[in-house]
XYZ file of C-alpha atoms in Angstrom:
117
model
C 40.531 9.212 -7.021
C 37.072 10.569 -6.243
C 37.413 9.613 -2.560
C 40.814 11.338 -2.425
C 39.349 14.580 -3.757
C 36.462 14.458 -1.283
C 38.836 13.721 1.607
C 41.185 16.566 0.621
C 38.271 18.986 0.207
C 36.903 18.034 3.594
C 40.328 18.539 5.159
C 40.605 22.060 3.636
C 37.100 22.991 4.772
C 37.943 21.844 8.311
C 41.082 24.014 8.296
C 39.075 27.014 7.048
C 36.429 26.460 9.724
C 39.101 26.256 12.469
C 41.119 29.290 11.257
C 38.787 31.795 9.574
C 41.095 34.775 10.210
C 44.041 33.072 8.550
C 41.872 32.049 5.600
C 40.590 35.617 5.226
C 44.128 37.024 5.460
C 45.478 34.650 2.819
C 42.484 35.325 0.563
C 42.973 39.098 0.791
C 46.714 38.767 0.117
C 45.999 36.622 -2.941
C 43.371 39.063 -4.235
C 45.652 42.065 -3.650
C 48.597 40.464 -5.434
C 46.342 39.465 -8.311
C 44.958 43.008 -8.591
C 48.424 44.600 -8.502
C 49.659 42.077 -11.064
C 46.823 42.879 -13.456
C 47.475 46.616 -13.024
C 51.158 46.143 -13.820
C 50.284 44.015 -16.828
C 47.790 46.603 -18.105
C 50.181 49.525 -17.662
C 53.521 48.089 -18.759
C 52.348 45.373 -21.162
C 49.167 46.699 -22.809
C 47.227 44.519 -25.177
C 48.142 44.992 -28.831
C 44.573 44.382 -29.909
C 42.510 47.527 -29.498
C 38.764 47.492 -29.129
C 37.129 49.608 -31.788
C 33.509 50.011 -32.694
C 32.862 50.756 -36.321
C 29.677 52.681 -37.011
C 27.275 51.055 -39.425
C 27.464 52.167 -43.029
C 24.101 53.771 -42.452
C 25.653 56.421 -40.199
C 29.060 56.949 -41.765
C 29.874 60.141 -43.617
C 29.687 59.949 -47.363
C 33.299 61.087 -47.736
C 32.410 64.314 -49.544
C 34.325 67.357 -48.378
C 32.292 69.846 -46.385
C 34.398 72.872 -47.320
C 33.005 73.637 -50.725
C 29.517 75.162 -51.043
C 28.840 73.410 -54.344
C 29.729 70.062 -52.821
C 27.332 70.794 -49.957
C 24.630 71.714 -52.447
C 25.061 68.488 -54.384
C 25.016 66.472 -51.174
C 21.860 68.258 -50.032
C 20.264 67.507 -53.413
C 21.195 63.837 -53.078
C 19.656 63.765 -49.596
C 16.451 65.409 -50.832
C 16.218 62.943 -53.727
C 16.679 59.976 -51.428
C 14.115 61.368 -48.986
C 11.642 61.705 -51.884
C 12.205 58.051 -52.778
C 11.640 57.058 -49.167
C 8.461 59.171 -49.074
C 7.153 57.291 -52.104
C 8.007 54.050 -50.370
C 6.076 55.260 -47.309
C 3.055 56.048 -49.459
C 3.117 52.444 -50.682
C 3.321 51.235 -47.018
C 6.594 49.447 -47.755
C 8.851 51.072 -45.136
C 11.029 48.903 -42.959
C 12.909 49.565 -39.716
C 16.147 50.245 -41.597
C 14.358 52.823 -43.716
C 13.258 54.784 -40.673
C 16.836 54.827 -39.399
C 18.008 56.005 -42.799
C 15.376 58.760 -42.843
C 16.488 59.949 -39.423
C 20.142 59.946 -40.493
C 19.404 61.807 -43.723
C 17.297 64.394 -41.931
C 20.032 65.006 -39.329
C 22.681 65.247 -42.058
C 20.523 67.699 -44.004
C 20.130 69.836 -40.864
C 23.912 69.793 -40.321
C 24.551 70.903 -43.892
C 21.912 73.594 -43.602
C 23.452 74.960 -40.380
C 26.986 74.964 -41.808
C 26.013 77.308 -44.653
């Protein structure tokens, strides 16, 4: 079996070496048909599974409506309270990488709320 595979492979390599133009032509035809086939499949038969990236909970909105001023005030108070807790944690030298990301998110959210007033 192994000798048969080697003999067949050698035979194909000899054919390719003798007819490089034909090999190139057939290769390009095969690649073109494959490309057109994948385009047709992607257009007419799209995949049902969509690729979605969900943001981490750290960056998702809290779900509170932004329309009401009192709701914005309460959210700003919550942000300030949490930032105070994180400041105390910083003073104890207990901050972690996740905490710095949370601080950045809270600060940006506070700035957004402040601008929307």
